[in-house]
Amino acid sequence: MDALLANFLNVAIYKEVAPYLLQGLWTTIWLSLLVIPLGAGLGLVLAILATKVNNRGIRWLVALYVDFFRAFPPLVLLIFIYFGAPFLGWELPKLGSIALGFMLNNSSYFAEVFRAGLGSVPRGQEEAARSTGLSAWKTLVYVTLPQATRNVLPDLLGNVIEVIKMTSLASVVALPELLKAARDAQSMFYNPSPVILAALLYLALLWPLVRLLSHLENRRFSNR
Amino acid sequence: MNTAAYPILELVGLRKHYGDQEVLKGIDLRVRPGELVCVIGPSGSGKSSMLRCCNRLEECSGGQIVVDGTDLAAPGVNLNQVRQKIGMVFQQFNLYPHLNVLGNVTLALRKVQGYSRAKAQEKALAALARVGLADKADAWPAALSGGQQQRVGIARAIALEPRIVLFDEPTSALDPELVGSVLQVMQELRESGMTMLVVTHEMAFARAVADRVVFMDGGVIVEQGPPDAIFGAPRELRTQAFLQRVCS
Amino acid sequence: MDIQQLLFTFANAEVAARYWPDIAMGMRITLELGAWVTVSGLILGVGLALLRALQWRPLTLLIVCFADIMRALPPLVVIIMFYFAFPYIELSMSAFTATWLALSLVLAAYAEESLWGGIRAVSKGQSEAARASGLSWWQCMTSVILPQASRIALPGLTNRVIAVAKNTALGSVVALSEILNNAQSASSNAGNPTPLVLGALAYLLIFIPVVLLGRWLEARMAWRR
């Protein structure tokens, strides 16, 4: 029990590393705020291409893209871009390669979600909108997309949670987000308490979102 | 009516409440061997609750449910043992969509009664033949019409050779043109001597086929008797009002 | 950069010939770990979903807490806790065990949630029909509810299995010699990214078929309605 307190819940160390870890948490948050819109935006474009454009070639390409990045581990993607780009003579800034890797990965997941959402809106909705003279584009923006998004809200939130968790991978390429900060602090103090504190901070950040997700899923279930 | 035999199903002072709302206020009912009893009444009268208490899909709050000599409400009763003796046919059919017709009928034969696969299939095919669907044994429930699905539901119930079959509004979910085939099967069952307790809205069927009709309202049995008496000359005002509403 | 140079850098035959055995060994570890994680995670997930179906409040609360925590924590954090923090409380484990345990628990949490969702989505009439014909709770669960629930949960479940199995790459952070780790060290030894390309191809070789299998299952298991 003493070992547990001294090594996992060492309050003295918690106090000392808290400012450092909070800075890491802040980095985690803004990194998420950067890559989520990028991934969701690209995913939405891909989903629209796959469902609303009548071209088999394009559909096939989108499916290929989605399956490729579903099969590719995000950490491998990140390291590939981070260590591979310099060999191409591209000097991507660290943040640039991280954002690119995360965007490529989670856009494929967002594309799947949006595709399911667009598929869930009955065809009659589009027909009704077009019959009142709305253009294809306006129909999409004002009629189809709002319903599609609402129908897959839980899955979108689920993806957001996954992306926030995924930012911890950036620690591997030495971006000082929460996990990296905790590991640095651990080697400074020869004590794993900072890692436990980081886990607690992740829980504080993500547990509310996970609860909200369960709540949304319950609501979807009881609405049927 | 065979009054000498002891009843297969006997409800004594059956009560049930949800919270402080009482839905069954002391029901006494006996169903004798070979008898077909139809229960009619307005929605919310408690007739479905009563039926579902008979095999304890719903728990009652008081009273006795005696099936073939066993009190179902008694503590320690082997419910699964007794339930084999009580078939049930549901309003929504409740066929298992992941099993084909034969699988639906053989499941309890194999898992509860412990028959071998071959023996269970033999019994299932016999039951399916009785409802006129022996040729659909390999079909999937989703490929059948509502009427056919309900007949499979009946086959699933009678394959276990129950002492009594409970019908919970068996034709209410059917398109009008499919109702006839199900009622036809039920009538044939009755002629073969099956004991049946049927909650129904089909007044014509109740009048033509039932041995006895029970009218329920507000959680009590208001009046019961032979169909001609109930439909031809109801004594109670509530019965008269109800019949006037549904038969006009 | 001309094409010759590009090939020399990313598809260097000589480097590839020297290091492909390392990648192959990594593949073996990745496959083994992925298989173990899938099996133990799914078994634990099914077990938890069944326990939750008993609807005993204290147990439900524990399961929900477990599932929430495992869904909220980044898997890399869990692996690092097991590998770097637990030795301080006399709980040392190998890199393989730490990665396996962490990923199994994560998969179990997701599998439990998907299956429980599936169980609830099976209409109440199904268990009523089964119980009315005398099937016990357990028989009703295994013969009627779970087959339908797992079919409903299948799309989410295959996605989860793929996502968690891909995370075996996280083992590289605790020096587990799976594909990524081997590819990285080979590539820094060689001063050439060709081993990384080989590693990437190895992952695609493993996971593209899994993704396609998932799609095929999804299409095949669609309701016969």
XYZ file of C-alpha atoms in Angstrom:
697
model
C 0.000 0.000 0.000
C 2.844 2.363 0.864
C 4.561 1.490 -2.396
C 1.331 2.265 -4.198
C 0.996 5.647 -2.506
C 4.635 6.594 -3.004
C 4.826 5.521 -6.639
C 1.365 6.059 -8.069
C -0.296 8.693 -5.926
C 2.635 10.722 -4.717
C 1.021 14.042 -3.895
C 4.311 15.880 -3.515
C 5.333 14.877 -7.027
C 1.820 15.582 -8.333
C 2.145 19.145 -7.051
C 5.536 19.624 -8.589
C 4.684 18.254 -12.051
C 1.149 19.589 -12.290
C 2.046 22.834 -14.145
C 4.150 20.891 -16.622
C 1.439 18.289 -17.245
C -1.245 20.942 -17.559
C 0.817 22.529 -20.274
C 0.931 19.108 -21.951
C -2.840 18.798 -21.555
C -3.251 22.169 -23.230
C -1.116 20.959 -26.153
C -3.275 17.822 -26.371
C -6.392 19.978 -26.506
C -5.278 22.385 -29.201
C -3.766 19.601 -31.262
C -7.176 17.901 -31.140
C -8.910 21.152 -32.070
C -6.617 21.373 -35.063
C -6.860 17.831 -36.414
C -10.540 17.080 -35.756
C -11.893 19.744 -38.158
C -9.273 18.756 -40.725
C -10.212 15.071 -40.571
C -13.948 15.674 -40.348
C -13.846 18.148 -43.237
C -11.913 15.856 -45.537
C -14.077 12.924 -44.470
C -17.229 14.854 -45.307
C -15.919 15.758 -48.756
C -15.038 12.113 -49.402
C -18.461 10.962 -48.233
C -20.227 13.434 -50.504
C -18.058 12.305 -53.414
C -18.876 8.674 -52.663
C -22.638 9.130 -52.350
C -23.679 12.113 -54.409
C -21.443 11.973 -57.464
C -22.575 9.546 -60.099
C -19.190 8.236 -61.103
C -18.057 4.709 -60.388
C -14.391 5.637 -60.702
C -14.666 8.233 -57.954
C -16.602 5.876 -55.692
C -13.997 3.221 -56.186
C -11.179 5.633 -55.385
C -12.871 6.795 -52.191
C -13.452 3.191 -51.101
C -9.788 2.444 -51.791
C -8.687 5.467 -49.753
C -10.930 4.549 -46.845
C -9.890 0.894 -46.760
C -6.223 1.779 -47.135
C -6.190 4.027 -44.103
C -8.426 1.713 -42.109
C -5.791 -0.975 -42.629
C -2.805 1.267 -41.836
C -1.886 1.712 -38.148
C -1.870 5.444 -37.347
C 1.434 5.215 -35.497
C 3.073 3.644 -38.546
C 1.600 6.375 -40.717
C 2.895 9.053 -38.380
C 6.409 7.620 -38.242
C 6.419 7.036 -41.969
C 5.605 10.662 -42.674
C 7.801 12.016 -39.904
C 10.928 10.033 -40.775
C 10.248 9.491 -44.462
C 9.491 13.021 -45.616
C 13.043 14.333 -45.042
C 14.362 11.645 -47.387
C 12.115 13.104 -50.065
C 13.720 16.424 -49.449
C 10.566 17.757 -47.805
C 11.259 19.618 -44.617
C 7.799 19.340 -43.040
C 7.601 21.027 -39.665
C 6.955 18.524 -36.866
C 3.440 19.783 -36.330
C 2.792 19.604 -40.069
C 3.663 15.915 -40.327
C 1.663 15.090 -37.206
C -1.398 16.944 -38.488
C -1.086 15.349 -41.923
C -0.795 11.833 -40.475
C -3.769 12.256 -38.161
C -5.854 13.883 -40.874
C -5.234 11.073 -43.353
C -6.083 8.475 -40.727
C -9.217 9.920 -39.185
C -10.651 11.339 -42.412
C -11.228 7.738 -43.495
C -13.207 7.055 -40.313
C -15.167 10.291 -40.651
C -15.868 9.447 -44.295
C -17.448 6.138 -43.266
C -19.625 7.836 -40.664
C -20.811 10.593 -42.982
C -21.469 8.062 -45.730
C -23.710 6.076 -43.399
C -25.411 9.316 -42.358
C -26.080 10.430 -45.920
C -27.389 6.941 -46.700
C -29.797 7.108 -43.760
C -31.758 10.074 -45.126
C -34.734 8.821 -47.147
C -34.617 9.592 -50.847
C -37.970 11.361 -50.585
C -36.304 14.191 -48.655
C -34.079 15.035 -51.571
C -36.937 14.674 -54.050
C -39.132 16.978 -52.011
C -36.391 19.600 -51.790
C -35.569 19.436 -55.488
C -39.268 19.643 -56.377
C -39.436 23.022 -54.614
C -36.656 24.302 -56.838
C -33.665 23.967 -54.492
C -30.410 23.297 -56.304
C -28.543 20.028 -55.674
C -26.018 21.909 -53.584
C -28.619 23.750 -51.502
C -30.543 20.522 -51.015
C -27.398 18.960 -49.616
C -26.602 21.858 -47.317
C -30.073 22.665 -46.025
C -31.942 19.360 -46.176
C -29.788 16.258 -46.438
C -26.709 17.128 -44.385
C -28.498 18.409 -41.280
C -30.525 15.185 -41.058
C -27.527 13.019 -41.897
C -25.421 14.654 -39.209
C -28.131 14.299 -36.610
C -28.604 10.630 -37.435
C -24.923 9.818 -36.868
C -24.193 12.218 -34.032
C -23.113 9.435 -31.643
C -20.697 7.999 -34.212
C -19.248 11.459 -34.866
C -18.694 11.966 -31.154
C -17.142 8.490 -30.970
C -14.676 9.509 -33.685
C -13.875 12.747 -31.885
C -13.018 10.759 -28.752
C -10.814 8.420 -30.783
C -8.947 11.348 -32.323
C -8.315 12.995 -28.961
C -6.918 9.707 -27.666
C -4.860 9.355 -30.819
C -3.015 12.606 -30.135
C -1.087 10.650 -27.479
C 0.791 9.049 -30.389
C 2.450 12.402 -31.023
C 4.543 11.697 -27.919
C 6.444 9.133 -29.984
C 7.746 11.872 -32.261
C 8.506 14.078 -29.258
C 5.662 16.553 -29.447
C 5.308 17.730 -25.826
C 1.639 16.800 -25.387
C 0.261 15.278 -22.181
C 1.761 11.800 -22.433
C 5.199 13.072 -23.495
C 5.185 15.581 -20.650
C 4.325 12.797 -18.203
C 7.055 10.502 -19.479
C 9.634 13.265 -19.283
C 8.552 13.996 -15.725
C 8.704 10.293 -14.882
C 12.341 10.061 -15.959
C 13.119 13.258 -14.074
C 11.734 11.926 -10.780
C 12.407 8.194 -11.206
C 8.800 7.767 -10.156
C 5.753 6.799 -12.268
C 3.327 9.130 -10.471
C 3.339 11.617 -13.392
C 2.121 8.888 -15.762
C -0.714 8.068 -13.385
C -1.538 11.761 -13.098
C -1.575 11.982 -16.898
C -4.000 9.050 -17.006
C -6.198 10.885 -14.501
C -6.078 14.030 -16.645
C -7.054 12.010 -19.729
C -9.957 10.594 -17.734
C -10.988 14.080 -16.625
C -10.947 15.236 -20.234
C -12.552 12.209 -21.859
C -14.833 10.554 -19.326
C -17.501 13.254 -19.723
C -17.370 12.743 -23.473
C -17.641 8.955 -23.101
C -20.650 9.422 -20.796
C -22.219 11.810 -23.303
C -21.619 9.202 -26.009
C -23.390 6.507 -23.980
C -26.214 8.945 -23.352
C -26.591 9.708 -27.060
C -26.524 6.016 -27.909
C -29.195 5.316 -25.307
C -31.334 8.048 -26.779
C -30.900 6.698 -30.283
C -31.859 3.278 -28.968
C -34.994 4.441 -27.197
C -36.079 6.567 -30.154
C -36.514 3.556 -32.341
C -68.834 -28.966 -22.091
C -66.923 -31.483 -20.066
C -67.622 -30.406 -16.503
C -66.471 -33.618 -14.884
C -62.776 -33.204 -15.624
C -60.630 -31.019 -13.393
C -59.590 -27.746 -15.036
C -56.312 -27.552 -16.927
C -55.942 -23.898 -16.033
C -57.371 -22.318 -12.949
C -56.910 -18.728 -11.848
C -57.907 -17.972 -8.277
C -58.129 -14.366 -7.094
C -55.439 -13.242 -9.527
C -54.262 -9.709 -8.820
C -51.703 -7.482 -10.469
C -50.720 -3.884 -10.111
C -48.165 -1.559 -11.653
C -47.237 0.869 -8.912
C -50.556 1.889 -7.390
C -52.512 1.209 -10.566
C -54.390 -2.058 -10.243
C -54.831 -3.816 -13.607
C -56.192 -7.144 -12.369
C -58.555 -6.981 -9.425
C -59.082 -10.600 -8.515
C -59.688 -12.834 -11.511
C -61.268 -16.271 -11.096
C -61.282 -18.384 -14.217
C -61.271 -22.100 -15.028
C -60.479 -23.611 -18.393
C -61.441 -27.284 -18.767
C -59.811 -29.851 -21.063
C -60.764 -29.392 -24.706
C -62.412 -26.078 -24.068
C -61.877 -22.959 -26.198
C -62.361 -19.836 -24.132
C -62.336 -16.431 -25.815
C -61.572 -13.339 -23.756
C -62.964 -10.088 -25.136
C -63.054 -6.562 -23.810
C -61.889 -3.012 -24.460
C -58.167 -2.270 -24.637
C -56.741 -1.654 -21.192
C -59.245 -4.034 -19.644
C -56.411 -6.276 -18.400
C -57.089 -9.222 -20.701
C -53.561 -9.360 -22.118
C -52.045 -8.946 -18.647
C -54.155 -11.852 -17.409
C -53.021 -14.046 -20.282
C -49.376 -13.158 -19.755
C -49.663 -13.944 -16.063
C -50.773 -17.470 -16.976
C -47.194 -18.455 -17.847
C -45.645 -15.758 -15.690
C -44.223 -13.670 -18.500
C -45.654 -11.035 -16.206
C -45.460 -11.452 -12.470
C -48.742 -11.260 -10.626
C -49.073 -9.576 -7.261
C -51.421 -12.054 -5.653
C -53.596 -15.108 -6.208
C -53.014 -18.544 -7.651
C -52.285 -19.786 -11.159
C -52.787 -23.535 -11.273
C -51.785 -25.294 -14.467
C -52.370 -29.027 -14.645
C -52.228 -29.262 -10.874
C -49.127 -27.082 -10.362
C -49.390 -23.662 -8.730
C -47.180 -21.383 -10.832
C -47.214 -18.606 -8.283
C -45.844 -20.861 -5.540
C -42.223 -20.270 -4.551
C -39.684 -22.759 -5.858
C -41.779 -23.953 -8.768
C -39.758 -25.085 -11.798
C -41.096 -22.521 -14.212
C -39.382 -23.891 -17.324
C -40.848 -27.318 -16.552
C -44.383 -25.943 -16.435
C -43.970 -23.607 -19.372
C -43.544 -26.545 -21.739
C -47.119 -27.443 -20.897
C -48.352 -23.950 -21.787
C -47.945 -22.933 -25.397
C -48.102 -19.279 -26.301
C -48.865 -17.489 -29.551
C -47.993 -13.790 -29.738
C -49.594 -10.822 -31.427
C -46.286 -9.926 -33.123
C -45.487 -13.612 -33.908
C -42.000 -13.238 -32.346
C -40.451 -15.752 -34.696
C -36.673 -15.995 -34.306
C -35.307 -14.191 -37.381
C -31.915 -15.899 -37.179
C -33.436 -19.391 -37.480
C -35.410 -20.836 -40.372
C -38.928 -22.190 -39.900
C -37.754 -25.632 -38.859
C -35.193 -24.086 -36.481
C -37.923 -21.991 -34.891
C -40.085 -25.018 -34.177
C -37.302 -27.402 -33.093
C -35.448 -25.054 -30.723
C -37.429 -25.811 -27.564
C -37.974 -29.438 -28.600
C -34.220 -29.908 -28.545
C -33.117 -27.539 -25.790
C -35.971 -28.014 -23.330
C -37.411 -31.434 -24.074
C -34.046 -32.873 -25.077
C -35.067 -34.580 -28.314
C -32.402 -35.545 -30.810
C -32.193 -33.388 -33.905
C -33.858 -36.043 -36.067
C -36.689 -36.703 -33.627
C -37.236 -32.975 -33.084
C -37.449 -32.406 -36.817
C -39.953 -35.211 -37.172
C -42.170 -33.680 -34.487
C -41.697 -30.196 -35.936
C -42.714 -31.344 -39.409
C -45.830 -32.951 -37.956
C -46.712 -29.681 -36.221
C -46.046 -27.720 -39.409
C -48.288 -30.112 -41.317
C -51.086 -29.374 -38.866
C -50.882 -25.666 -39.732
C -50.523 -26.438 -43.440
C -46.928 -25.273 -43.782
C -44.918 -28.496 -44.056
C -43.537 -27.233 -47.365
C -42.131 -24.084 -45.743
C -39.825 -25.870 -43.289
C -36.685 -24.505 -44.936
C -37.989 -20.971 -45.459
C -36.801 -17.982 -43.444
C -39.397 -16.130 -41.384
C -38.778 -12.915 -43.303
C -39.789 -14.637 -46.543
C -43.252 -15.557 -45.203
C -46.466 -13.553 -45.181
C -47.809 -12.395 -41.832
C -50.435 -15.140 -41.848
C -47.833 -17.799 -42.563
C -45.569 -16.416 -39.848
C -48.353 -16.624 -37.326
C -49.127 -20.209 -38.345
C -45.454 -21.036 -37.775
C -45.876 -19.392 -34.371
C -48.781 -21.763 -33.695
C -46.750 -24.751 -34.889
C -43.912 -23.711 -32.584
C -46.338 -23.699 -29.658
C -48.148 -26.987 -30.373
C -44.990 -28.932 -31.262
C -44.199 -29.124 -27.538
C -47.550 -30.903 -27.045
C -48.758 -28.438 -24.443
C -51.856 -29.018 -22.287
C -53.122 -25.557 -23.195
C -52.245 -22.849 -25.726
C -52.544 -19.153 -24.908
C -53.279 -16.821 -27.825
C -52.504 -13.121 -27.312
C -54.495 -11.291 -30.004
C -53.109 -13.623 -32.667
C -54.670 -11.819 -35.646
C -54.348 -8.175 -34.589
C -51.090 -7.587 -36.471
C -52.333 -9.185 -39.678
C -53.632 -7.630 -42.868
C -57.390 -8.312 -43.063
C -57.125 -10.784 -45.944
C -54.675 -12.952 -43.979
C -56.764 -13.250 -40.823
C -58.906 -16.054 -42.202
C -56.102 -18.577 -42.669
C -54.981 -18.199 -39.047
C -58.517 -18.482 -37.643
C -59.017 -21.551 -39.823
C -55.992 -23.225 -38.241
C -57.227 -22.301 -34.770
C -60.613 -23.821 -35.473
C -59.008 -27.043 -36.677
C -56.918 -27.132 -33.515
C -60.029 -26.776 -31.432
C -61.666 -29.637 -33.305
C -58.649 -31.844 -32.590
C -59.328 -31.309 -28.895
C -56.704 -28.700 -27.964
C -57.471 -26.562 -24.941
C -57.189 -22.888 -25.816
C -57.434 -19.525 -24.084
C -57.731 -16.778 -26.691
C -57.627 -13.030 -26.197
C -59.138 -11.629 -29.372
C -60.910 -8.806 -31.140
C -62.422 -11.195 -33.705
C -66.022 -11.202 -32.476
C -67.273 -13.353 -35.336
C -64.696 -16.019 -34.507
C -65.532 -15.903 -30.801
C -69.193 -16.260 -31.549
C -68.778 -19.114 -34.022
C -66.043 -21.227 -32.450
C -65.721 -20.506 -28.719
C -67.225 -22.788 -26.079
C -67.319 -19.887 -23.692
C -66.806 -16.154 -23.946
C -65.394 -14.050 -21.109
C -65.945 -10.309 -21.103
C -63.404 -8.312 -19.126
C -63.407 -4.632 -18.266
C -61.453 -2.594 -15.745
C -59.462 -5.553 -14.448
C -62.410 -7.795 -13.594
C -64.445 -10.446 -15.386
C -67.749 -8.695 -15.896
C -69.657 -11.588 -17.390
C -69.061 -14.972 -18.988
C -71.081 -17.657 -20.671
C -71.781 -19.437 -23.959
C -71.249 -17.206 -26.997
C -74.916 -17.096 -27.867
C -75.760 -15.806 -24.413
C -73.001 -13.184 -24.339
C -73.536 -11.932 -27.873
C -77.269 -12.557 -28.085
C -78.443 -11.431 -24.666
C -75.734 -9.808 -22.531
C -76.963 -9.185 -18.993
C -74.512 -6.499 -17.925
C -74.739 -2.909 -19.111
C -70.973 -2.700 -19.702
C -71.094 -5.772 -21.932
C -74.005 -4.359 -23.902
C -72.213 -1.030 -24.384
C -69.003 -2.729 -25.504
C -70.726 -5.051 -27.958
C -72.745 -2.191 -29.367
C -69.509 -0.264 -29.992
C -67.557 -3.071 -31.664
C -70.374 -4.794 -33.557
C -72.005 -1.710 -35.037
C 14.756 14.223 -57.178
C 14.696 11.857 -60.145
C 13.073 8.453 -60.227
C 16.360 6.620 -59.892
C 17.142 8.409 -56.693
C 13.633 7.882 -55.363
C 13.893 4.154 -55.918
C 17.317 4.085 -54.325
C 15.919 5.802 -51.271
C 12.561 4.089 -50.739
C 12.864 0.815 -52.616
C 16.478 -0.058 -52.223
C 16.789 -3.702 -53.245
C 20.017 -4.229 -51.401
C 18.707 -2.807 -48.117
C 15.483 -4.724 -48.536
C 17.336 -7.976 -49.078
C 19.400 -7.384 -45.954
C 16.547 -6.456 -43.634
C 13.464 -8.325 -44.778
C 14.046 -11.194 -42.324
C 13.743 -8.656 -39.492
C 10.434 -7.473 -40.897
C 9.236 -11.064 -41.281
C 10.060 -11.776 -37.637
C 8.187 -8.647 -36.670
C 5.218 -9.870 -38.694
C 5.142 -13.053 -36.714
C 5.015 -11.146 -33.426
C 2.371 -8.753 -34.773
C 0.197 -11.620 -35.998
C 0.576 -13.565 -32.775
C -0.166 -10.539 -30.619
C -3.093 -9.485 -32.806
C -4.624 -12.959 -32.644
C -4.236 -13.205 -28.868
C -5.682 -9.741 -28.318
C -8.673 -10.492 -30.557
C -9.456 -13.807 -28.874
C -9.041 -12.744 -25.265
C -10.631 -9.333 -25.818
C -13.723 -10.799 -27.458
C -14.122 -13.564 -24.866
C -13.853 -11.087 -22.011
C -16.218 -8.707 -23.824
C -18.875 -11.378 -24.329
C -18.513 -12.428 -20.690
C -18.989 -8.867 -19.465
C -22.009 -8.320 -21.727
C -23.598 -11.510 -20.353
C -22.913 -10.438 -16.766
C -24.465 -7.078 -17.556
C -27.529 -8.822 -18.970
C -28.124 -10.265 -15.496
C -29.083 -6.690 -14.597
C -27.685 -6.824 -11.102
C -27.035 -3.190 -10.232
C -23.667 -3.336 -8.398
C -22.226 -5.548 -11.119
C -23.600 -3.321 -13.878
C -22.021 -0.294 -12.230
C -18.617 -2.006 -12.104
C -18.829 -3.066 -15.740
C -19.894 0.401 -16.892
C -16.981 1.950 -14.948
C -14.531 -0.489 -16.488
C -15.868 0.111 -19.998
C -15.855 3.891 -19.539
C -12.275 4.009 -18.272
C -10.953 1.728 -20.977
C -12.752 3.749 -23.628
C -11.544 7.078 -22.204
C -7.841 6.265 -21.774
C -5.580 6.304 -24.832
C -4.345 2.710 -25.296
C -0.757 3.942 -25.426
C -1.197 5.382 -21.929
C -2.484 2.023 -20.681
C 0.454 0.170 -22.221
C 2.945 2.628 -20.742
C 1.315 2.357 -17.324
C 1.517 -1.432 -17.397
C 5.083 -1.528 -18.665
C 6.759 1.449 -17.006
C 4.659 2.152 -13.906
C 3.549 -1.256 -12.620
C 7.107 -2.538 -11.964
C 7.280 0.057 -9.178
C 4.565 -1.841 -7.311
C 6.227 -5.202 -7.936
C 4.139 -6.023 -11.014
C 6.669 -6.411 -13.786
C 5.615 -7.805 -17.109
C 7.205 -8.326 -20.491
C 6.544 -5.936 -23.346
C 4.427 -8.621 -25.004
C 2.331 -9.200 -21.877
C 1.868 -5.486 -21.237
C 0.730 -4.808 -24.802
C -1.464 -7.896 -24.907
C -3.107 -7.151 -21.572
C -3.698 -3.471 -22.320
C -5.150 -4.040 -25.782
C -7.285 -6.997 -24.616
C -8.844 -4.865 -21.893
C -9.510 -2.057 -24.383
C -11.093 -4.436 -26.891
C -13.139 -6.078 -24.133
C -14.570 -2.696 -23.136
C -15.636 -1.875 -26.690
C -16.898 -5.399 -27.372
C -18.992 -5.330 -24.204
C -20.549 -2.007 -25.216
C -21.343 -3.168 -28.776
C -22.776 -6.481 -27.640
C -24.822 -4.944 -24.864
C -26.229 -2.512 -27.415
C -27.052 -5.500 -29.610
C -28.694 -7.387 -26.759
C -30.924 -4.420 -26.011
C -31.796 -3.999 -29.670
C -33.254 -7.528 -29.846
C -36.971 -7.062 -29.345
C -38.492 -8.087 -26.030
C -40.852 -10.477 -27.797
C -37.902 -12.702 -28.666
C -37.017 -13.506 -25.081
C -40.725 -13.768 -24.238
C -41.276 -16.353 -26.956
C -38.208 -18.281 -25.841
C -39.022 -18.177 -22.133
C -42.660 -19.066 -22.827
C -41.549 -22.288 -24.480
C -39.601 -23.258 -21.371
C -36.060 -22.227 -22.318
C -33.967 -21.215 -19.309
C -32.359 -17.755 -19.066
C -29.061 -19.178 -20.226
C -30.584 -21.164 -23.109
C -32.582 -18.124 -24.171
C -29.397 -16.019 -24.095
C -27.224 -18.426 -26.060
C -29.773 -19.753 -28.554
C -31.987 -16.746 -29.202
C -30.613 -13.421 -27.961
C -26.842 -13.628 -28.521
C -27.007 -14.896 -32.124
C -29.195 -11.922 -33.007
C -27.303 -9.444 -30.817
C -23.934 -10.381 -32.273
C -25.289 -9.931 -35.759
C -26.536 -6.470 -34.875
C -23.207 -5.659 -33.191
C -21.106 -7.118 -35.992
C -20.257 -3.985 -38.049
C -19.155 -2.044 -34.974
C -17.367 -5.069 -33.618
C -15.276 -5.777 -36.728
C -14.260 -2.108 -36.898
C -13.177 -2.311 -33.283
C -11.222 -5.525 -33.726
C -9.351 -4.001 -36.671
C -8.661 -0.750 -34.811
C -7.371 -2.543 -31.700
C -5.345 -5.093 -33.666
C -3.693 -2.234 -35.577
C -2.662 -0.815 -32.230
C -0.255 -3.708 -31.766
C 2.095 -1.179 -33.415
C 2.020 0.677 -30.098
C 4.094 -2.182 -28.695
C 7.079 -0.577 -30.427
C 7.005 2.125 -27.758
C 7.787 -0.471 -25.073
C 10.433 -2.075 -27.309
C 8.353 -5.049 -28.387
C 10.025 -6.331 -31.522
C 6.993 -6.275 -33.771
C 6.931 -4.903 -37.313
C 7.179 -1.186 -36.603
C 9.947 -1.500 -34.035
C 12.019 -3.784 -36.232
C 11.450 -1.581 -39.255
C 12.481 1.523 -37.371
C 15.703 0.088 -35.997
C 16.554 -1.496 -39.346
C 15.964 1.794 -41.055
C 18.220 3.725 -38.690
C 20.910 1.023 -38.973
C 20.754 1.237 -42.750
C 20.389 4.995 -42.892
C 17.701 4.366 -45.472
C 13.896 4.320 -45.162
C 13.410 1.184 -47.258
C 12.767 -1.025 -44.173
C 10.010 1.396 -43.145
C 8.429 0.912 -46.563
C 8.726 -2.839 -46.108
C 7.104 -2.518 -42.684
C 4.255 -0.485 -44.139
C 3.727 -3.130 -46.815
C 3.747 -5.824 -44.123
C 0.947 -4.039 -42.260
C -1.075 -3.714 -45.448
C -0.456 -7.372 -46.192
C -1.951 -8.282 -42.817
C -4.751 -5.762 -42.469
C -6.119 -5.189 -45.985
C -7.485 -8.771 -46.019
C -8.925 -8.218 -42.535
C -10.663 -5.015 -43.637
C -12.044 -6.769 -46.727
C -13.154 -9.735 -44.611
C -14.946 -7.300 -42.334
C -16.757 -5.721 -45.284
C -17.698 -9.141 -46.631
C -19.059 -10.285 -43.260
C -21.040 -7.077 -42.947
C -22.631 -7.569 -46.357
C -23.296 -11.262 -45.782
C -24.739 -10.862 -42.322
C -27.176 -8.146 -43.355
C -30.650 -9.031 -42.128
C -32.660 -11.456 -44.176
C -35.672 -9.250 -44.095
